[in-house]
Short mmCIF file of C-alpha atoms and ligand atoms in Angstrom, two decimals:
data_model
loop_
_atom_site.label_atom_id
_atom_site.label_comp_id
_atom_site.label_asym_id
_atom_site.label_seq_id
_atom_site.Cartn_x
_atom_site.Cartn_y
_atom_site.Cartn_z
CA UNK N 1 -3.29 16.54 -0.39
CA UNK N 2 -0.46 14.36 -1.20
CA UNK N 3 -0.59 10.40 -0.91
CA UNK N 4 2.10 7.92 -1.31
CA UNK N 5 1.45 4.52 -2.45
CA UNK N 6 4.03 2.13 -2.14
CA UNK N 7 4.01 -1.50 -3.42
CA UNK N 8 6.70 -3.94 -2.00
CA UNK N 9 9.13 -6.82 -3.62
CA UNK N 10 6.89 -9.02 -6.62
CA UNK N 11 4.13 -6.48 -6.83
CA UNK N 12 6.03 -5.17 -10.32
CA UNK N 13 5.29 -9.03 -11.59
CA UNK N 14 1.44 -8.36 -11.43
CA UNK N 15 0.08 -9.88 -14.51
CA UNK N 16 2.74 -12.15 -14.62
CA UNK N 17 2.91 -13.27 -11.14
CA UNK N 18 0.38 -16.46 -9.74
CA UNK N 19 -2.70 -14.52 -11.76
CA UNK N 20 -5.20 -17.61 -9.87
CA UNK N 21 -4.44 -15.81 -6.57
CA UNK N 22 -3.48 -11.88 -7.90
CA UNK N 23 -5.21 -11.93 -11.58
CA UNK N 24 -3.91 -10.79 -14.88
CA UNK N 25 -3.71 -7.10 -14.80
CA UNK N 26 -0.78 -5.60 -14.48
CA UNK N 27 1.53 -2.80 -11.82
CA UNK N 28 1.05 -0.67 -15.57
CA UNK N 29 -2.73 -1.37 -14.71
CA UNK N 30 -2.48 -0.71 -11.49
CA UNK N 31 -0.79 2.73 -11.76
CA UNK N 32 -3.15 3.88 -14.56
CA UNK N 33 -5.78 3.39 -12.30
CA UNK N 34 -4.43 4.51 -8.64
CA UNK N 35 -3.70 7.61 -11.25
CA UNK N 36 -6.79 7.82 -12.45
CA UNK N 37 -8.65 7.81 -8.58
CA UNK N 38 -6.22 10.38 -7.14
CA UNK N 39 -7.48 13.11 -10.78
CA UNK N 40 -11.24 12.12 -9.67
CA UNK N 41 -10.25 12.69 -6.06
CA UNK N 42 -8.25 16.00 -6.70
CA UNK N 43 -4.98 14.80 -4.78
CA UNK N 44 -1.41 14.64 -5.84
CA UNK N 45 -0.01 10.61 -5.66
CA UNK N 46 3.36 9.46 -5.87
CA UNK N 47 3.67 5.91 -6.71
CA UNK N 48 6.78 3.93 -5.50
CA UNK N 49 7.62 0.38 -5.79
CA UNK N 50 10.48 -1.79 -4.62
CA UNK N 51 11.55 -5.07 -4.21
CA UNK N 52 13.92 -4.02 -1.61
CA UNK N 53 13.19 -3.63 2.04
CA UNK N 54 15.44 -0.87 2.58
CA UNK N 55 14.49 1.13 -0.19
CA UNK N 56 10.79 0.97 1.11
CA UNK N 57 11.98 2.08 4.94
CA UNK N 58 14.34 4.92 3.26
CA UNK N 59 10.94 6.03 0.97
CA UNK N 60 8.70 5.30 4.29
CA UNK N 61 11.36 8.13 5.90
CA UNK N 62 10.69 10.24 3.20
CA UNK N 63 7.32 10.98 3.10
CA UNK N 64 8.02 12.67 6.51
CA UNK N 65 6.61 16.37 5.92
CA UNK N 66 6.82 15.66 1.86
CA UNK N 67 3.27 13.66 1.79
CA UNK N 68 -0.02 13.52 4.19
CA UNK N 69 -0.98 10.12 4.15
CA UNK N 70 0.42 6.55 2.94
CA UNK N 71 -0.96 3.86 1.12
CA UNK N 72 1.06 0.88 1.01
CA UNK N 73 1.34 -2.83 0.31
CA UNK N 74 4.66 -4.49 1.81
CA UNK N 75 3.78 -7.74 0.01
CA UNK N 76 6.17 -10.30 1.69
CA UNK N 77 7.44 -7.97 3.82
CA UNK N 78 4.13 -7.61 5.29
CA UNK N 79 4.67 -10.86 7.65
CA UNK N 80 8.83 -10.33 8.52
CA UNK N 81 9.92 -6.76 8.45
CA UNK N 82 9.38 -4.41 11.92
CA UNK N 83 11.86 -2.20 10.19
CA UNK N 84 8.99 -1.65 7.72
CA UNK N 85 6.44 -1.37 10.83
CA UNK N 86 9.15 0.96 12.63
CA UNK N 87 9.37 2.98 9.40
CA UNK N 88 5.94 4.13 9.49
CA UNK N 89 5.07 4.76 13.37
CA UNK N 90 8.56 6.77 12.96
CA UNK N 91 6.86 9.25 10.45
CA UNK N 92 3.26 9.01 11.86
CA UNK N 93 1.26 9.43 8.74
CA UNK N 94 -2.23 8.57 8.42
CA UNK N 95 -1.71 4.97 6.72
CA UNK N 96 -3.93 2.25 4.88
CA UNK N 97 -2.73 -1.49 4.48
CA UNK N 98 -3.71 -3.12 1.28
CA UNK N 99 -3.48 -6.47 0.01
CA UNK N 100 -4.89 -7.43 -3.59
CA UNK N 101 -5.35 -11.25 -1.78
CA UNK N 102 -7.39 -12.25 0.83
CA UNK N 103 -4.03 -13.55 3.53
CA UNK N 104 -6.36 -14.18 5.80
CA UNK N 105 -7.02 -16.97 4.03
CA UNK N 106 -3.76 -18.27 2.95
CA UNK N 107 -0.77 -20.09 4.56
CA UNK N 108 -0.47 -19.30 8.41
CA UNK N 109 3.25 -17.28 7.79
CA UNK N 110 0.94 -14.89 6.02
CA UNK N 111 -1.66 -14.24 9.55
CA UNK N 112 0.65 -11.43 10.93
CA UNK N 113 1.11 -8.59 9.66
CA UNK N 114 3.67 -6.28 11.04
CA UNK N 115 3.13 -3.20 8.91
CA UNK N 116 -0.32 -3.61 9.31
CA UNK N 117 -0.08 -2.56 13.25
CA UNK N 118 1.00 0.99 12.12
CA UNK N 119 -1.82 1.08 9.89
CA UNK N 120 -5.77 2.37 10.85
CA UNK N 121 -6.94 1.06 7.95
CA UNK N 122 -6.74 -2.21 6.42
CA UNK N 123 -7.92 -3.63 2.92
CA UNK N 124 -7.68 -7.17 2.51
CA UNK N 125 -8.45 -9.12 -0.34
CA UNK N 126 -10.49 -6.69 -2.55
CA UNK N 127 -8.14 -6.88 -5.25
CA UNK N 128 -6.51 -3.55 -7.32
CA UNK N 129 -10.38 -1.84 -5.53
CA UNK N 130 -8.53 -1.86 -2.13
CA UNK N 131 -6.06 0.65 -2.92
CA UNK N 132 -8.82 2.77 -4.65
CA UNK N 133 -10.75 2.56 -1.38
CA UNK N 134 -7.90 3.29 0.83
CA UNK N 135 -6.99 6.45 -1.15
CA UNK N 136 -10.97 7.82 -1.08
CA UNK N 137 -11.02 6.96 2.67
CA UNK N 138 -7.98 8.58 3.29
CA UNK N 139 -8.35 11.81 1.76
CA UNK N 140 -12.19 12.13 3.28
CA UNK N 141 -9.95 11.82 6.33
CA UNK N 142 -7.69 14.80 5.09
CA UNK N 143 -10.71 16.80 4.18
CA UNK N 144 -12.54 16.54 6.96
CA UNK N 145 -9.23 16.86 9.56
CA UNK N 146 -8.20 20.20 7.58
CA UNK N 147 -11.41 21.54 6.65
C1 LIG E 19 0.21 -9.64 -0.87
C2 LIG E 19 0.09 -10.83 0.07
C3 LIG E 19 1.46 -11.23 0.61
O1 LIG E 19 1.33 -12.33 1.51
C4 LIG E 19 2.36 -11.65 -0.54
O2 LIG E 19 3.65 -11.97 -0.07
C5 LIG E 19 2.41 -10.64 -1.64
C6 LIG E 19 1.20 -9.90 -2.00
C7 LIG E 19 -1.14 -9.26 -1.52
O3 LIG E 19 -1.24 -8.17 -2.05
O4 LIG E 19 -2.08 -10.07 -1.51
O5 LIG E 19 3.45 -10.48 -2.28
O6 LIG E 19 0.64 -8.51 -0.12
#
C-alpha cells in the first residue's frame, strides 16, 4: 500500500510557528515519525509539503493510480480553496483530513472546511497523533478492501 501525506503552506514552520497553539516539534519531527508509523505499518509513504496551492492540486492529481490513499493537511487552505476540494473528489482516493489544532475551536473563518468534504475521515486537534491515526485507519481500510 502506498499513502501520500501532504502538508499545506506554514506546516514546514512547525517548531517555529505559534508553538502555544501547534507545539515545538518540528515538520523534521513530524516526518521521522509519519516514517516511522508507515515501517510499523508495512506501507510505502510519500511525504509532500507545499506552501503553494497549486503545487498541492498538481501533487493531489498525481497520486491518481501512483498511491491508494491520501493523508493530508491543507492548513489555510483548508477554509478557501475548492480547487484543493476539487483536486481530491477528481482522483477519488480514500482520504483522511488532519489538523494538529483543534479549528473547531478557533476563529469562525476556520469552521469550514472545504477539503474536508472530500474526506471520510477527519482528525481534528490530536496534534502530530492525528496523522498517525489516519495512516493506521487507512491502511486497515486497504487491508481489509483488498484482502
Ligand atoms: C491547521 C489549522 C488551520 O486553520 C491553519 O491555517 C493551519 C494549520 C492545523 O493543523 O491545525 O495552518 O491546519
Amino acid at each position: 500500500m502506498k499513502i501520500l501525506v501532504i502538508n499545506g503552506p506554514n506546516l514546514n514552520m512547525l517548531g517555529i510557528r505559534e508553538p502555544a497553539i501547534y507545539g515545538g516539534r518540528t515538520y523534521a519531527d513530524l516526518c521521522a515519525l509519519i516514517q516511522r508509523k508507515a515501517d510499523e505499518l508495512g506501507v510505502d509513504v510519500t511525504l509532500f509539503q507545499s506552501n503553494s496551492e497549486g503545487e498541492l492540486v498538481t501533487r493531489i492529481q498525481q497520486a491518481y493510480g501512483r498511491e491508494d490513499a491520501i493523508v493530508i493537511n491543507p492548513a489555510a487552505y483548508t477554509h478557501t480553496s475548492v480547487a484543493i476540494l476539487d483536486a481530491l473528489k477528481a482522483v477519488g482516493l480514500p482520504a483522511a483530513e488532519v489538523h494538529i489544532s483543534d479549528v473547531t475551536k478557533r476563529e469562525s473563518f476556520r469552521q469550514i472546511s472545504y477539503a474536508g468534504m472530500a474526506c471520510q475521515r477527519h482528525y481534528i486537534g490530536m496534534g502530530f497523533e492525528g496523522y498517525l491515526k489516519a495512516m493506521e485507519d487507512l491502511a486497515e481500510q486497504y487491508r481489509s478492501s483488498n484482502g
